[in-house]
Amino acid sequence: MKFVVAIDGPAAAGKGTIAKAIANHFKLSHLDTGLLYRGVGRKALAYSRTSYYPEVAKQLALDLKSSDLESSELRTPEIAEAASKVALIPEVREVLLDFQRSFANQDGGAILDGRDIGTVICPNADVKLFVTASAEVRAQRRYQELISSGHEIGLENVLKDVVSRDKRDAERTSSPLIIAHDAIKIDTSSLSIKDAVWVAINCINEKYKAAFLLK
Ligand code: CDP
């Protein structure tokens, strides 16, 4: 049986936290696809002013290794910004597409979270969730995360970053952030992590059981 869950949503919506908890609950492998873009974004920052030229950025994506995805530095706001700039480049998205599709196609299936999973990467996913929250709530959560991991940053700047990335992600021509027509929207603005995970598990449960019965 192959069971695929696609989770999309704007910056800092809690997709990763929910995806990890669901992966654990349903015993599925999980891929945080944002890490791929962050990995390329980190290389772009370290490389040169030409990093955002399509051919240069494409090569940076082709050179991405699994060890590039392990750095704790990937979580900084600077790298998030660079990630959203390389994510505009169709050549970069094309290079990263095969890896994401093969991950989704593994035996048993998988959970992928990102921006275009339900629309482009896994349009036939068994369940599609669109996880969102107000920009203020998302900024507050990301601010807490950054502060607790030792970053010095103000809430205002975090909010600015979240809003400008959302705009860039939603307005780009290549695989923009949009809600898939068959996705279930979960607004976590007033939900605790535990409640948001509970809602997501309930959205998946029925389809998961049906997939097992059909096996
Ligand atoms: O954790 P957060 O939601 O802030 O960001 P992320 O998921 O790590 O993604 C960082 C950036 O990568 C996003 O702002 C997008 O520009 C880009 N991205 C994308 O374009 N497509 C994906 N499937 C995942 C991330």
PDB file of C-alpha atoms and ligand atoms in Angstrom:
ATOM      1  CA  MET A   1       0.000   0.000   0.000  1.00  0.00           C
ATOM      2  CA  LYS A   2       1.135   3.518  -0.755  1.00  0.00           C
ATOM      3  CA  PHE A   3      -0.453   6.322   1.247  1.00  0.00           C
ATOM      4  CA  VAL A   4       0.590   9.899   0.502  1.00  0.00           C
ATOM      5  CA  VAL A   5      -0.250  12.982   2.549  1.00  0.00           C
ATOM      6  CA  ALA A   6       0.481  16.449   1.105  1.00  0.00           C
ATOM      7  CA  ILE A   7       0.693  19.360   3.516  1.00  0.00           C
ATOM      8  CA  ASP A   8       1.019  22.908   2.239  1.00  0.00           C
ATOM      9  CA  GLY A   9       0.688  26.332   3.755  1.00  0.00           C
ATOM     10  CA  PRO A  10       2.323  29.725   4.262  1.00  0.00           C
ATOM     11  CA  ALA A  11       5.495  30.494   6.230  1.00  0.00           C
ATOM     12  CA  ALA A  12       5.674  29.313   9.830  1.00  0.00           C
ATOM     13  CA  ALA A  13       2.153  27.873   9.789  1.00  0.00           C
ATOM     14  CA  GLY A  14       3.237  24.829  11.806  1.00  0.00           C
ATOM     15  CA  LYS A  15       3.238  22.441   8.834  1.00  0.00           C
ATOM     16  CA  GLY A  16       6.481  20.836   9.971  1.00  0.00           C
ATOM     17  CA  THR A  17       5.299  20.193  13.520  1.00  0.00           C
ATOM     18  CA  ILE A  18       2.011  18.738  12.314  1.00  0.00           C
ATOM     19  CA  ALA A  19       3.709  16.697   9.565  1.00  0.00           C
ATOM     20  CA  LYS A  20       6.188  15.154  12.040  1.00  0.00           C
ATOM     21  CA  ALA A  21       3.426  14.226  14.483  1.00  0.00           C
ATOM     22  CA  ILE A  22       1.287  12.694  11.732  1.00  0.00           C
ATOM     23  CA  ALA A  23       4.268  10.804  10.312  1.00  0.00           C
ATOM     24  CA  ASN A  24       4.861   9.362  13.748  1.00  0.00           C
ATOM     25  CA  HIS A  25       1.189   8.474  14.236  1.00  0.00           C
ATOM     26  CA  PHE A  26       0.732   6.755  10.844  1.00  0.00           C
ATOM     27  CA  LYS A  27       4.310   5.407  10.688  1.00  0.00           C
ATOM     28  CA  LEU A  28       5.062   7.192   7.414  1.00  0.00           C
ATOM     29  CA  SER A  29       8.323   8.770   6.255  1.00  0.00           C
ATOM     30  CA  HIS A  30       8.356  12.548   6.264  1.00  0.00           C
ATOM     31  CA  LEU A  31      10.086  15.063   3.997  1.00  0.00           C
ATOM     32  CA  ASP A  32      10.268  18.748   4.907  1.00  0.00           C
ATOM     33  CA  THR A  33      10.666  20.062   1.342  1.00  0.00           C
ATOM     34  CA  GLY A  34      11.429  23.567   2.631  1.00  0.00           C
ATOM     35  CA  LEU A  35      14.800  22.179   3.719  1.00  0.00           C
ATOM     36  CA  LEU A  36      15.697  21.509   0.069  1.00  0.00           C
ATOM     37  CA  TYR A  37      15.063  25.155  -0.828  1.00  0.00           C
ATOM     38  CA  ARG A  38      16.823  26.302   2.327  1.00  0.00           C
ATOM     39  CA  GLY A  39      19.809  24.113   1.376  1.00  0.00           C
ATOM     40  CA  VAL A  40      20.022  25.748  -2.053  1.00  0.00           C
ATOM     41  CA  GLY A  41      19.396  29.189  -0.506  1.00  0.00           C
ATOM     42  CA  ARG A  42      22.285  28.670   1.890  1.00  0.00           C
ATOM     43  CA  LYS A  43      24.599  27.824  -0.994  1.00  0.00           C
ATOM     44  CA  ALA A  44      23.340  30.881  -2.887  1.00  0.00           C
ATOM     45  CA  LEU A  45      24.170  33.162   0.051  1.00  0.00           C
ATOM     46  CA  ALA A  46      27.648  31.697   0.314  1.00  0.00           C
ATOM     47  CA  TYR A  47      28.323  31.731  -3.428  1.00  0.00           C
ATOM     48  CA  SER A  48      28.207  35.095  -5.212  1.00  0.00           C
ATOM     49  CA  ARG A  49      26.043  37.877  -6.549  1.00  0.00           C
ATOM     50  CA  THR A  50      25.236  35.711  -9.567  1.00  0.00           C
ATOM     51  CA  SER A  51      23.629  33.024  -7.379  1.00  0.00           C
ATOM     52  CA  TYR A  52      20.133  33.936  -8.483  1.00  0.00           C
ATOM     53  CA  TYR A  53      20.902  33.612 -12.207  1.00  0.00           C
ATOM     54  CA  PRO A  54      18.894  30.559 -13.300  1.00  0.00           C
ATOM     55  CA  GLU A  55      21.879  28.562 -14.607  1.00  0.00           C
ATOM     56  CA  VAL A  56      23.957  29.240 -11.489  1.00  0.00           C
ATOM     57  CA  ALA A  57      21.095  28.467  -9.099  1.00  0.00           C
ATOM     58  CA  LYS A  58      20.293  25.299 -11.053  1.00  0.00           C
ATOM     59  CA  GLN A  59      23.874  24.091 -10.585  1.00  0.00           C
ATOM     60  CA  LEU A  60      23.666  24.853  -6.845  1.00  0.00           C
ATOM     61  CA  ALA A  61      20.515  22.688  -6.701  1.00  0.00           C
ATOM     62  CA  LEU A  62      22.191  19.901  -8.699  1.00  0.00           C
ATOM     63  CA  ASP A  63      25.115  19.967  -6.244  1.00  0.00           C
ATOM     64  CA  LEU A  64      22.851  19.646  -3.174  1.00  0.00           C
ATOM     65  CA  LYS A  65      23.837  16.691  -0.951  1.00  0.00           C
ATOM     66  CA  SER A  66      21.943  15.161   1.955  1.00  0.00           C
ATOM     67  CA  SER A  67      24.626  16.486   4.329  1.00  0.00           C
ATOM     68  CA  ASP A  68      23.679  20.036   3.176  1.00  0.00           C
ATOM     69  CA  LEU A  69      20.277  19.540   4.801  1.00  0.00           C
ATOM     70  CA  GLU A  70      21.603  18.867   8.267  1.00  0.00           C
ATOM     71  CA  SER A  71      22.966  22.268   9.283  1.00  0.00           C
ATOM     72  CA  SER A  72      21.121  23.999  12.143  1.00  0.00           C
ATOM     73  CA  GLU A  73      21.953  27.253  10.327  1.00  0.00           C
ATOM     74  CA  LEU A  74      19.233  26.449   7.772  1.00  0.00           C
ATOM     75  CA  ARG A  75      16.594  27.800  10.146  1.00  0.00           C
ATOM     76  CA  THR A  76      17.797  31.414  10.126  1.00  0.00           C
ATOM     77  CA  PRO A  77      15.616  34.205   8.655  1.00  0.00           C
ATOM     78  CA  GLU A  78      18.429  35.080   6.173  1.00  0.00           C
ATOM     79  CA  ILE A  79      18.376  31.573   4.764  1.00  0.00           C
ATOM     80  CA  ALA A  80      14.561  31.509   4.670  1.00  0.00           C
ATOM     81  CA  GLU A  81      14.715  34.685   2.562  1.00  0.00           C
ATOM     82  CA  ALA A  82      17.365  33.219   0.227  1.00  0.00           C
ATOM     83  CA  ALA A  83      15.313  29.998  -0.023  1.00  0.00           C
ATOM     84  CA  SER A  84      12.270  31.931  -1.167  1.00  0.00           C
ATOM     85  CA  LYS A  85      14.392  33.684  -3.818  1.00  0.00           C
ATOM     86  CA  VAL A  86      15.862  30.486  -5.289  1.00  0.00           C
ATOM     87  CA  ALA A  87      12.361  28.977  -5.084  1.00  0.00           C
ATOM     88  CA  LEU A  88      11.229  31.524  -7.711  1.00  0.00           C
ATOM     89  CA  ILE A  89      13.531  29.948 -10.296  1.00  0.00           C
ATOM     90  CA  PRO A  90      11.778  27.254 -12.399  1.00  0.00           C
ATOM     91  CA  GLU A  91      15.125  25.523 -13.138  1.00  0.00           C
ATOM     92  CA  VAL A  92      15.694  25.037  -9.392  1.00  0.00           C
ATOM     93  CA  ARG A  93      12.185  23.674  -8.850  1.00  0.00           C
ATOM     94  CA  GLU A  94      12.650  21.290 -11.781  1.00  0.00           C
ATOM     95  CA  VAL A  95      15.873  19.873 -10.303  1.00  0.00           C
ATOM     96  CA  LEU A  96      14.228  19.314  -6.902  1.00  0.00           C
ATOM     97  CA  LEU A  97      11.039  17.795  -8.329  1.00  0.00           C
ATOM     98  CA  ASP A  98      12.341  14.276  -9.076  1.00  0.00           C
ATOM     99  CA  PHE A  99      13.759  13.820  -5.592  1.00  0.00           C
ATOM    100  CA  GLN A 100      10.464  14.864  -3.984  1.00  0.00           C
ATOM    101  CA  ARG A 101       8.391  12.602  -6.283  1.00  0.00           C
ATOM    102  CA  SER A 102      10.629   9.581  -5.628  1.00  0.00           C
ATOM    103  CA  PHE A 103      10.366  10.229  -1.908  1.00  0.00           C
ATOM    104  CA  ALA A 104       6.568  10.249  -2.190  1.00  0.00           C
ATOM    105  CA  ASN A 105       6.656   7.047  -4.250  1.00  0.00           C
ATOM    106  CA  GLN A 106       8.496   4.945  -1.696  1.00  0.00           C
ATOM    107  CA  ASP A 107       6.882   1.741  -0.412  1.00  0.00           C
ATOM    108  CA  GLY A 108       4.258   2.538   2.173  1.00  0.00           C
ATOM    109  CA  GLY A 109       3.997   6.145   1.026  1.00  0.00           C
ATOM    110  CA  ALA A 110       5.034   9.349   2.741  1.00  0.00           C
ATOM    111  CA  ILE A 111       4.146  12.758   4.094  1.00  0.00           C
ATOM    112  CA  LEU A 112       5.617  15.801   2.399  1.00  0.00           C
ATOM    113  CA  ASP A 113       5.193  19.377   3.528  1.00  0.00           C
ATOM    114  CA  GLY A 114       5.884  22.540   1.548  1.00  0.00           C
ATOM    115  CA  ARG A 115       4.149  24.980  -0.759  1.00  0.00           C
ATOM    116  CA  ASP A 116       3.299  23.032  -3.943  1.00  0.00           C
ATOM    117  CA  ILE A 117       2.971  19.444  -2.721  1.00  0.00           C
ATOM    118  CA  GLY A 118      -0.771  19.049  -3.300  1.00  0.00           C
ATOM    119  CA  THR A 119      -0.758  21.088  -6.510  1.00  0.00           C
ATOM    120  CA  VAL A 120       2.438  20.073  -8.340  1.00  0.00           C
ATOM    121  CA  ILE A 121       4.547  17.413  -6.601  1.00  0.00           C
ATOM    122  CA  CYS A 122       1.792  14.976  -5.536  1.00  0.00           C
ATOM    123  CA  PRO A 123      -1.428  16.055  -7.263  1.00  0.00           C
ATOM    124  CA  ASN A 124      -2.842  12.559  -6.595  1.00  0.00           C
ATOM    125  CA  ALA A 125      -2.052  12.521  -2.880  1.00  0.00           C
ATOM    126  CA  ASP A 126      -4.561  10.536  -0.787  1.00  0.00           C
ATOM    127  CA  VAL A 127      -5.050  13.479   1.585  1.00  0.00           C
ATOM    128  CA  LYS A 128      -4.169  17.132   1.093  1.00  0.00           C
ATOM    129  CA  LEU A 129      -4.071  19.524   4.015  1.00  0.00           C
ATOM    130  CA  PHE A 130      -3.590  23.272   3.815  1.00  0.00           C
ATOM    131  CA  VAL A 131      -2.349  24.444   7.202  1.00  0.00           C
ATOM    132  CA  THR A 132      -2.564  28.134   7.908  1.00  0.00           C
ATOM    133  CA  ALA A 133      -2.902  30.754  10.667  1.00  0.00           C
ATOM    134  CA  SER A 134      -3.000  34.550  10.806  1.00  0.00           C
ATOM    135  CA  ALA A 135       0.284  36.274   9.923  1.00  0.00           C
ATOM    136  CA  GLU A 136       0.527  37.670  13.486  1.00  0.00           C
ATOM    137  CA  VAL A 137       0.144  34.237  15.087  1.00  0.00           C
ATOM    138  CA  ARG A 138       2.648  32.674  12.688  1.00  0.00           C
ATOM    139  CA  ALA A 139       5.165  35.464  13.322  1.00  0.00           C
ATOM    140  CA  GLN A 140       4.753  35.071  17.082  1.00  0.00           C
ATOM    141  CA  ARG A 141       5.389  31.310  16.859  1.00  0.00           C
ATOM    142  CA  ARG A 142       8.455  31.734  14.612  1.00  0.00           C
ATOM    143  CA  TYR A 143       9.740  34.500  16.941  1.00  0.00           C
ATOM    144  CA  GLN A 144       9.524  32.136  19.946  1.00  0.00           C
ATOM    145  CA  GLU A 145      11.316  29.409  17.976  1.00  0.00           C
ATOM    146  CA  LEU A 146      14.128  31.755  16.946  1.00  0.00           C
ATOM    147  CA  ILE A 147      14.546  33.266  20.399  1.00  0.00           C
ATOM    148  CA  SER A 148      14.675  29.840  22.045  1.00  0.00           C
ATOM    149  CA  SER A 149      17.355  28.710  19.621  1.00  0.00           C
ATOM    150  CA  GLY A 150      19.508  31.716  20.522  1.00  0.00           C
ATOM    151  CA  HIS A 151      18.737  34.178  17.685  1.00  0.00           C
ATOM    152  CA  GLU A 152      18.503  37.870  18.445  1.00  0.00           C
ATOM    153  CA  ILE A 153      15.625  39.284  16.485  1.00  0.00           C
ATOM    154  CA  GLY A 154      12.549  41.469  17.037  1.00  0.00           C
ATOM    155  CA  LEU A 155       8.963  40.328  16.542  1.00  0.00           C
ATOM    156  CA  GLU A 156       8.399  43.157  14.031  1.00  0.00           C
ATOM    157  CA  ASN A 157      11.177  41.866  11.775  1.00  0.00           C
ATOM    158  CA  VAL A 158       9.894  38.311  11.985  1.00  0.00           C
ATOM    159  CA  LEU A 159       6.424  39.514  10.953  1.00  0.00           C
ATOM    160  CA  LYS A 160       7.917  41.469   8.028  1.00  0.00           C
ATOM    161  CA  ASP A 161       9.836  38.369   6.891  1.00  0.00           C
ATOM    162  CA  VAL A 162       6.773  36.129   7.105  1.00  0.00           C
ATOM    163  CA  VAL A 163       4.592  38.589   5.168  1.00  0.00           C
ATOM    164  CA  SER A 164       7.166  39.249   2.445  1.00  0.00           C
ATOM    165  CA  ARG A 165       7.890  35.540   1.935  1.00  0.00           C
ATOM    166  CA  ASP A 166       4.157  34.768   1.753  1.00  0.00           C
ATOM    167  CA  LYS A 167       3.777  37.433  -0.931  1.00  0.00           C
ATOM    168  CA  ARG A 168       6.756  36.154  -2.938  1.00  0.00           C
ATOM    169  CA  ASP A 169       5.572  32.529  -2.612  1.00  0.00           C
ATOM    170  CA  ALA A 170       1.993  33.338  -3.596  1.00  0.00           C
ATOM    171  CA  GLU A 171       2.803  35.670  -6.489  1.00  0.00           C
ATOM    172  CA  ARG A 172       5.494  33.674  -8.272  1.00  0.00           C
ATOM    173  CA  THR A 173       4.601  32.171 -11.640  1.00  0.00           C
ATOM    174  CA  SER A 174       6.292  28.819 -11.060  1.00  0.00           C
ATOM    175  CA  SER A 175       4.344  26.592  -8.611  1.00  0.00           C
ATOM    176  CA  PRO A 176       2.890  29.422  -6.508  1.00  0.00           C
ATOM    177  CA  LEU A 177       1.513  28.824  -3.049  1.00  0.00           C
ATOM    178  CA  ILE A 178      -2.176  28.179  -3.636  1.00  0.00           C
ATOM    179  CA  ILE A 179      -4.663  25.933  -1.925  1.00  0.00           C
ATOM    180  CA  ALA A 180      -5.383  22.790  -3.995  1.00  0.00           C
ATOM    181  CA  HIS A 181      -9.084  22.539  -4.919  1.00  0.00           C
ATOM    182  CA  ASP A 182      -9.333  19.238  -2.995  1.00  0.00           C
ATOM    183  CA  ALA A 183      -7.320  20.263   0.085  1.00  0.00           C
ATOM    184  CA  ILE A 184      -8.775  20.482   3.584  1.00  0.00           C
ATOM    185  CA  LYS A 185      -7.959  23.804   5.197  1.00  0.00           C
ATOM    186  CA  ILE A 186      -6.904  23.814   8.851  1.00  0.00           C
ATOM    187  CA  ASP A 187      -6.628  27.229  10.497  1.00  0.00           C
ATOM    188  CA  THR A 188      -4.451  26.781  13.575  1.00  0.00           C
ATOM    189  CA  SER A 189      -4.654  30.431  14.758  1.00  0.00           C
ATOM    190  CA  SER A 190      -6.492  29.494  17.918  1.00  0.00           C
ATOM    191  CA  LEU A 191      -5.428  25.850  18.214  1.00  0.00           C
ATOM    192  CA  SER A 192      -2.748  24.386  20.463  1.00  0.00           C
ATOM    193  CA  ILE A 193      -0.219  22.060  18.786  1.00  0.00           C
ATOM    194  CA  LYS A 194      -2.001  19.095  20.345  1.00  0.00           C
ATOM    195  CA  ASP A 195      -5.390  20.195  18.999  1.00  0.00           C
ATOM    196  CA  ALA A 196      -4.015  20.998  15.535  1.00  0.00           C
ATOM    197  CA  VAL A 197      -2.434  17.524  15.347  1.00  0.00           C
ATOM    198  CA  TRP A 198      -5.712  15.963  16.523  1.00  0.00           C
ATOM    199  CA  VAL A 199      -7.671  17.789  13.794  1.00  0.00           C
ATOM    200  CA  ALA A 200      -5.134  16.714  11.141  1.00  0.00           C
ATOM    201  CA  ILE A 201      -5.192  13.067  12.273  1.00  0.00           C
ATOM    202  CA  ASN A 202      -8.972  13.080  12.082  1.00  0.00           C
ATOM    203  CA  CYS A 203      -8.863  14.476   8.545  1.00  0.00           C
ATOM    204  CA  ILE A 204      -6.608  11.587   7.512  1.00  0.00           C
ATOM    205  CA  ASN A 205      -8.043   8.673   9.532  1.00  0.00           C
ATOM    206  CA  GLU A 206     -10.974   7.724   7.348  1.00  0.00           C
ATOM    207  CA  LYS A 207      -9.000   7.742   4.094  1.00  0.00           C
ATOM    208  CA  TYR A 208      -6.197   5.827   5.755  1.00  0.00           C
ATOM    209  CA  LYS A 209      -8.549   3.091   6.959  1.00  0.00           C
ATOM    210  CA  ALA A 210     -10.223   2.917   3.533  1.00  0.00           C
ATOM    211  CA  ALA A 211      -6.823   2.601   1.840  1.00  0.00           C
ATOM    212  CA  PHE A 212      -5.992  -0.343   4.125  1.00  0.00           C
ATOM    213  CA  LEU A 213      -9.326  -2.082   3.459  1.00  0.00           C
ATOM    214  CA  LEU A 214      -8.773  -1.802  -0.304  1.00  0.00           C
ATOM    215  CA  LYS A 215      -5.253  -3.199  -0.022  1.00  0.00           C
TER     216      LYS A 215
HETATM  217  O1  CDP B   1       9.361  26.885   7.770  1.00  0.00           O
HETATM  218  P1  CDP B   1       8.757  27.897   6.831  1.00  0.00           P
HETATM  219  O2  CDP B   1       7.319  27.617   6.547  1.00  0.00           O
HETATM  220  O3  CDP B   1       9.002  29.300   7.222  1.00  0.00           O
HETATM  221  O4  CDP B   1       9.556  27.760   5.445  1.00  0.00           O
HETATM  222  P2  CDP B   1      10.011  26.456   4.672  1.00  0.00           P
HETATM  223  O5  CDP B   1       8.891  25.503   4.513  1.00  0.00           O
HETATM  224  O6  CDP B   1      11.281  25.940   5.243  1.00  0.00           O
HETATM  225  O7  CDP B   1      10.315  27.073   3.201  1.00  0.00           O
HETATM  226  C1  CDP B   1      11.277  28.105   2.981  1.00  0.00           C
HETATM  227  C2  CDP B   1      10.994  28.699   1.622  1.00  0.00           C
HETATM  228  O8  CDP B   1      11.219  27.687   0.630  1.00  0.00           O
HETATM  229  C3  CDP B   1       9.560  29.149   1.393  1.00  0.00           C
HETATM  230  O9  CDP B   1       9.326  30.500   1.752  1.00  0.00           O
HETATM  231  C4  CDP B   1       9.356  28.947  -0.102  1.00  0.00           C
HETATM  232  O10 CDP B   1       9.769  30.061  -0.844  1.00  0.00           O
HETATM  233  C5  CDP B   1      10.289  27.794  -0.438  1.00  0.00           C
HETATM  234  N1  CDP B   1       9.570  26.528  -0.632  1.00  0.00           N
HETATM  235  C6  CDP B   1       8.939  26.311  -1.843  1.00  0.00           C
HETATM  236  O11 CDP B   1       8.926  27.193  -2.691  1.00  0.00           O
HETATM  237  N2  CDP B   1       8.334  25.127  -2.104  1.00  0.00           N
HETATM  238  C7  CDP B   1       8.316  24.153  -1.183  1.00  0.00           C
HETATM  239  N3  CDP B   1       7.729  22.994  -1.486  1.00  0.00           N
HETATM  240  C8  CDP B   1       8.911  24.349   0.070  1.00  0.00           C
HETATM  241  C9  CDP B   1       9.523  25.573   0.330  1.00  0.00           C
END
